[in-house]
mmCIF file of C-alpha atoms in Angstrom:
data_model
loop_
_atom_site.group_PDB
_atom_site.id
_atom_site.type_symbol
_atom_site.label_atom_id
_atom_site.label_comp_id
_atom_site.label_asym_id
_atom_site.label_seq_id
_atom_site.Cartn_x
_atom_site.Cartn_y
_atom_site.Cartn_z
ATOM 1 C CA UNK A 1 16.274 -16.360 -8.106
ATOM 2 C CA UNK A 2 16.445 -13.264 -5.999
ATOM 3 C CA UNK A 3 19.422 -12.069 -7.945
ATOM 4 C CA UNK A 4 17.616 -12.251 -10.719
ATOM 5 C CA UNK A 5 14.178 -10.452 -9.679
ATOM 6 C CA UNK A 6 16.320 -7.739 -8.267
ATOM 7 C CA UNK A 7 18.312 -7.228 -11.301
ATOM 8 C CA UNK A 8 15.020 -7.016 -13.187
ATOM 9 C CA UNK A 9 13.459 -4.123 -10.929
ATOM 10 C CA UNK A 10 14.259 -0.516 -10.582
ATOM 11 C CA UNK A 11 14.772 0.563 -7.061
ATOM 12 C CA UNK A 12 13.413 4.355 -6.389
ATOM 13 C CA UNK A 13 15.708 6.386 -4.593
ATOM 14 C CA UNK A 14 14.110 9.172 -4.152
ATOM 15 C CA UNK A 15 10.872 11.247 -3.979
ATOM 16 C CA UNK A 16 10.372 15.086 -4.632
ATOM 17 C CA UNK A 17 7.086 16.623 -4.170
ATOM 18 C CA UNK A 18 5.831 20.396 -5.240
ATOM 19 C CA UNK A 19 2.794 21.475 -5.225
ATOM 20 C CA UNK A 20 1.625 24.248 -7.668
ATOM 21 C CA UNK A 21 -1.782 26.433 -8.264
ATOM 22 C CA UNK A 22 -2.981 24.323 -10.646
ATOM 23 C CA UNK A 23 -1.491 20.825 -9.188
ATOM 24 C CA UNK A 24 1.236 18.957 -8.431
ATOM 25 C CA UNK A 25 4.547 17.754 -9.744
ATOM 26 C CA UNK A 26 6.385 14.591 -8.391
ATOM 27 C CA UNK A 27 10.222 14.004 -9.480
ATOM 28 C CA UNK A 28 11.040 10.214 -9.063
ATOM 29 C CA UNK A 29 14.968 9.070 -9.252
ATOM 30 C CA UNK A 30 15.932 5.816 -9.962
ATOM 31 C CA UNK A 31 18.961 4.000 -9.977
ATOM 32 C CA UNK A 32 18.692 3.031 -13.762
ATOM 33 C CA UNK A 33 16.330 4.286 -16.398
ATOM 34 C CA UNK A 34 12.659 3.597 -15.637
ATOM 35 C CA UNK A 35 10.337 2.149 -18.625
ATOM 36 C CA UNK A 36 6.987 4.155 -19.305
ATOM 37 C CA UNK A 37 5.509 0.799 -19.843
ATOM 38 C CA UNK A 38 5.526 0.429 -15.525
ATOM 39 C CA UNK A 39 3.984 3.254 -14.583
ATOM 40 C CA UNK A 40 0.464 4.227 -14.232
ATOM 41 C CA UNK A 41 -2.199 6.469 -12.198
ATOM 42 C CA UNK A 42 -5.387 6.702 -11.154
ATOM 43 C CA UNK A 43 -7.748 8.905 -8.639
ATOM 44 C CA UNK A 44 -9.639 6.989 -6.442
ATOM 45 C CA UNK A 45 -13.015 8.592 -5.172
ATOM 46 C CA UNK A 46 -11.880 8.662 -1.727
ATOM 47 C CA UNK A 47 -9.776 11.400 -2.960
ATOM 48 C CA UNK A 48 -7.206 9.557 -2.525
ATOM 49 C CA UNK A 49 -4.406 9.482 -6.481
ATOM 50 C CA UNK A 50 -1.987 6.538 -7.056
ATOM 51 C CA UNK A 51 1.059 6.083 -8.613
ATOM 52 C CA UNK A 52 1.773 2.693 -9.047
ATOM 53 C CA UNK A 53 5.641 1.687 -10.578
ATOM 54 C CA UNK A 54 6.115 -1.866 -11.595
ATOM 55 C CA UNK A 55 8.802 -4.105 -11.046
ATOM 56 C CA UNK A 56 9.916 -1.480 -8.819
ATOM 57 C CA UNK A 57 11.567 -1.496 -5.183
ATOM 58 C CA UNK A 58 12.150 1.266 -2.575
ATOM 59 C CA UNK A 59 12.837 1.661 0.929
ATOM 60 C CA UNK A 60 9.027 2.844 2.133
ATOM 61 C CA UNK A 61 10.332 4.241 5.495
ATOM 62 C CA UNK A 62 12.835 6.820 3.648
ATOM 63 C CA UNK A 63 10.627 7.689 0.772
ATOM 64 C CA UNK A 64 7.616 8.392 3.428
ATOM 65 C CA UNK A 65 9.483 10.439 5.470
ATOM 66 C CA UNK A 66 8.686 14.035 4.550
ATOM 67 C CA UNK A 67 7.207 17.478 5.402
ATOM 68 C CA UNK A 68 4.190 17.358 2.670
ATOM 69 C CA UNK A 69 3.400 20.514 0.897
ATOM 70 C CA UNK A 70 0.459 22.780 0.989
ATOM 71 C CA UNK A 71 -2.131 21.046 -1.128
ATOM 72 C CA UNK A 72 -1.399 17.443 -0.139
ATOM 73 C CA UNK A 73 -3.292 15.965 3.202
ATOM 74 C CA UNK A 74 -1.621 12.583 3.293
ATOM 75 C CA UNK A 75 1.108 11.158 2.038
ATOM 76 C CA UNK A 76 1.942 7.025 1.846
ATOM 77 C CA UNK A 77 4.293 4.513 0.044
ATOM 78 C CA UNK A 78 3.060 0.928 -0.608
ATOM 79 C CA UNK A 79 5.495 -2.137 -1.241
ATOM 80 C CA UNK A 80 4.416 -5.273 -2.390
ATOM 81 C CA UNK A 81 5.912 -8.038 -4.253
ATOM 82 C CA UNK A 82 6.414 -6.930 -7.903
ATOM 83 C CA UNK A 83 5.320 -2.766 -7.401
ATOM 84 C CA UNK A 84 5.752 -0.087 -5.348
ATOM 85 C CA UNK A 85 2.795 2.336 -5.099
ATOM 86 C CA UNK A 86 2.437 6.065 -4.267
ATOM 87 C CA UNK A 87 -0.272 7.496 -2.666
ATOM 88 C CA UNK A 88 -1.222 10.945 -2.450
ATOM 89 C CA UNK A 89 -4.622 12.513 -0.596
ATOM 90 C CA UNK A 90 -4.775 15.513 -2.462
ATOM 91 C CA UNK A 91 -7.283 18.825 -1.262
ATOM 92 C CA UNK A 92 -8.719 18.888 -4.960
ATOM 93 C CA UNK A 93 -9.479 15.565 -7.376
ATOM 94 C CA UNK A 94 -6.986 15.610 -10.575
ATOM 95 C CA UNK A 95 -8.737 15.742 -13.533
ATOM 96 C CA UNK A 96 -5.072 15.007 -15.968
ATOM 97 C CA UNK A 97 -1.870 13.477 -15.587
ATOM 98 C CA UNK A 98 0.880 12.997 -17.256
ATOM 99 C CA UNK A 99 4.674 11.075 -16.947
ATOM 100 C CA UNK A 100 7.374 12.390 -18.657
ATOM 101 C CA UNK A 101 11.637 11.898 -18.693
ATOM 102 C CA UNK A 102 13.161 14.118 -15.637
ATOM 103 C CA UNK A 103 16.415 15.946 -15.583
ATOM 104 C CA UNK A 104 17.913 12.843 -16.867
ATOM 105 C CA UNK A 105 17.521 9.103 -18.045
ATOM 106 C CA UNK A 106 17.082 7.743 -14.439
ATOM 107 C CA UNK A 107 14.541 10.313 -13.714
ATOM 108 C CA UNK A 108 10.734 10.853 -13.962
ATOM 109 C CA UNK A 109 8.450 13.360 -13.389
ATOM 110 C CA UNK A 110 4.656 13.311 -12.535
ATOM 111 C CA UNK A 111 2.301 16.011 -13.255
ATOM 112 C CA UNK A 112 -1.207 15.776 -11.933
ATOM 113 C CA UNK A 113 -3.656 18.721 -12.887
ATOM 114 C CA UNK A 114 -6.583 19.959 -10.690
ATOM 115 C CA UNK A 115 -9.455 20.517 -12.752
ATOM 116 C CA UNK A 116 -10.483 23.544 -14.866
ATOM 117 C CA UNK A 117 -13.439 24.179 -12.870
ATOM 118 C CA UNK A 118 -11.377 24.664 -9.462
ATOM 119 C CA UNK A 119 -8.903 26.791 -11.281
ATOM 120 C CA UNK A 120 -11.398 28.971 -11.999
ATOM 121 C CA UNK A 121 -12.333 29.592 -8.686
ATOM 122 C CA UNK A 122 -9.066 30.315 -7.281
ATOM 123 C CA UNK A 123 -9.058 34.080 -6.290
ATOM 124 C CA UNK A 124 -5.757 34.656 -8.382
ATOM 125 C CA UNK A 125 -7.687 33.675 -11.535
ATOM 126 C CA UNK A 126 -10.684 35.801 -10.138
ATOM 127 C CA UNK A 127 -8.572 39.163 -9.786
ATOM 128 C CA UNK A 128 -6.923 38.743 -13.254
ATOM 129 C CA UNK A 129 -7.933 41.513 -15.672
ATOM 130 C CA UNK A 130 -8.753 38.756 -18.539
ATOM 131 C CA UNK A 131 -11.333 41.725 -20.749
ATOM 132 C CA UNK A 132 -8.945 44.576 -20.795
ATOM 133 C CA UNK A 133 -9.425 44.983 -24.268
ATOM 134 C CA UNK A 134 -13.121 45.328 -23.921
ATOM 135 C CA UNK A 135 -12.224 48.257 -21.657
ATOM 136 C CA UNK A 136 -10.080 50.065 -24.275
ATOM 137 C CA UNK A 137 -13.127 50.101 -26.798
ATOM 138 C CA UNK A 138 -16.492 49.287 -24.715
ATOM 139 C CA UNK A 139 -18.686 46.846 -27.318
ATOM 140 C CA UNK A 140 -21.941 49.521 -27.013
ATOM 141 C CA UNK A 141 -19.185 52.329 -28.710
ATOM 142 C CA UNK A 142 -17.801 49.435 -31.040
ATOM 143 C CA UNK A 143 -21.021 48.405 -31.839
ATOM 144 C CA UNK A 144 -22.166 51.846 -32.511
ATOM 145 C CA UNK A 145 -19.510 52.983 -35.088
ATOM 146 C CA UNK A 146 -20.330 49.774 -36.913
ATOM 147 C CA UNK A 147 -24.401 50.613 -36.816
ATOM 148 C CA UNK A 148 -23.361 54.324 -38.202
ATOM 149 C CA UNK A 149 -20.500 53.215 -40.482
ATOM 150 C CA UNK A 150 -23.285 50.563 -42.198
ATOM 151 C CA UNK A 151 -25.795 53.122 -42.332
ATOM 152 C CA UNK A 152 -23.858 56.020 -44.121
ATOM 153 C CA UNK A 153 -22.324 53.556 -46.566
ATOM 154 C CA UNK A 154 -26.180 52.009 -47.430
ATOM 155 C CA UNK A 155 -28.073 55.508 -47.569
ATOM 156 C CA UNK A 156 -24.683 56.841 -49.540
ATOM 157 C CA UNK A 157 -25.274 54.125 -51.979
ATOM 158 C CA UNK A 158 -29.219 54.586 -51.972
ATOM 159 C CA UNK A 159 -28.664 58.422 -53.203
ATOM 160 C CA UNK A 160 -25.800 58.008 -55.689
ATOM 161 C CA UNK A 161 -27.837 57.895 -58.865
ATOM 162 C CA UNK A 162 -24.731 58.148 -61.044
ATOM 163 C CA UNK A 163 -22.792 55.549 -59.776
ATOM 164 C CA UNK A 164 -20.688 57.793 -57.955
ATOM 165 C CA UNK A 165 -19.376 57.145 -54.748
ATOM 166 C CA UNK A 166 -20.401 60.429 -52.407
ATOM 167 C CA UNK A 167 -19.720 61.875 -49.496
ATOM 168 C CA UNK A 168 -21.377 60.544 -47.085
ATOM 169 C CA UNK A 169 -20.358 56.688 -48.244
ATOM 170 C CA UNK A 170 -16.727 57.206 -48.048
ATOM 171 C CA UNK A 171 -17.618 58.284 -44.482
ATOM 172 C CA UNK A 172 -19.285 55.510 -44.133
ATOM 173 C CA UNK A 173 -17.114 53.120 -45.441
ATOM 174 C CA UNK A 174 -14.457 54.802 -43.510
ATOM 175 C CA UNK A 175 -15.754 54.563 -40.669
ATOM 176 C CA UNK A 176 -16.669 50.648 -41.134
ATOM 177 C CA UNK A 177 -12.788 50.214 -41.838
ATOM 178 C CA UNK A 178 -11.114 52.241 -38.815
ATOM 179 C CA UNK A 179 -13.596 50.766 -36.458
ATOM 180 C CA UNK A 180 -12.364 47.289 -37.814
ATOM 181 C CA UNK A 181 -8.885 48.208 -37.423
ATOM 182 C CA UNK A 182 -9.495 49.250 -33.530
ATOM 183 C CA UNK A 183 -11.441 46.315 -32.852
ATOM 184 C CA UNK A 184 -8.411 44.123 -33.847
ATOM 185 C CA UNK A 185 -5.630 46.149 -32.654
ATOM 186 C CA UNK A 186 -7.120 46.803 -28.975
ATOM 187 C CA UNK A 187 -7.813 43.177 -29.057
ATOM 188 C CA UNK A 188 -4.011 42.296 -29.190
ATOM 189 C CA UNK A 189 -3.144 44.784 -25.995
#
């Protein structure tokens, strides 16, 4: 009976942990290829995420032994009968996650995502120059040339009594059209 539960159950090998700005990522070996069916994750409001693998074994005291990286408080494995169970107390709740196929067929990676909110906040995000365009043409200017470009086209058009296009509405039309063409070219920079 025991041959046979064994032979039905992955055993995880190993564990690697990084932790990034915006979360985490946890690499998960196997000794044969893992089914996405087994695996799932959820935070806990203690703070607390878990990722629990089913019909999965592991040796708890090797996988929990580990320096931790910045961003993760605690660290634990849980066996039990038909699962083993990761545990991670984490400085920030994750808001996504994700499982996908590792560096090959015995391998899976978790990503867990801090929230958009908290990303926001981190001073990297803060000193990022994310209006630069606005810089190269300020909206008050932008705004300007399309106030006088609209005018001299409409009182261009309001004097032309022959159907003639004048002066002062090619200017104004002009105008309309390069300020256009600024607007969308110092947006791409």
């Amino acid at each position: 009976m025991t041959g046979i539960l064994y032979a039905q159950s992955n055993e995880l090998k190993s564990i690697q942990i990084e932790s990034k700005k915006n979360g985490i990522i946890i690499s998960m070996a196997f000794n044969s290829s893992f089914d996405f069916a087994n695996i799932t994750g959820w935070q806990a409001n203690s703070g607390w995420f878990y990722i629990t693998l089913y019909k999965s074994t592991g040796d708890s005291t090797s996988l929990s032994n580990r320096e931790l990286p910045q961003g993760i408080k605690e660290f634990q494995v849980i066996e039990s009968a038909e699962s083993i169970q990761l545990g991670l107390k984490i400085i920030e709740p994750i808001e996504q996650f994700d499982f996908s196929l590792g560096n090959d067929e015995n391998a899976i990676e978790a990503t867990l995502l801090y929230s958009t909110t908290y990303l926001a906040g981190l001073e990297t995000i803060k000193q990022m120059n994310l209006d630069s365009h606005k810089k190269l043409f300020p909206e008050g200017i932008r705004n300007w040339f399309y106030l006088t470009g609209t005018g001299l086209t409409f009182t261009g058009l309001m004097q032309d009594a022959d159907n003639r296009i004048n002066t002062q509405t090619k200017a104004g039309v002009g105008l309309l059209i390069v300020t256009f063409l600024m607007d969308k070219i110092l947006s791409y920079l």
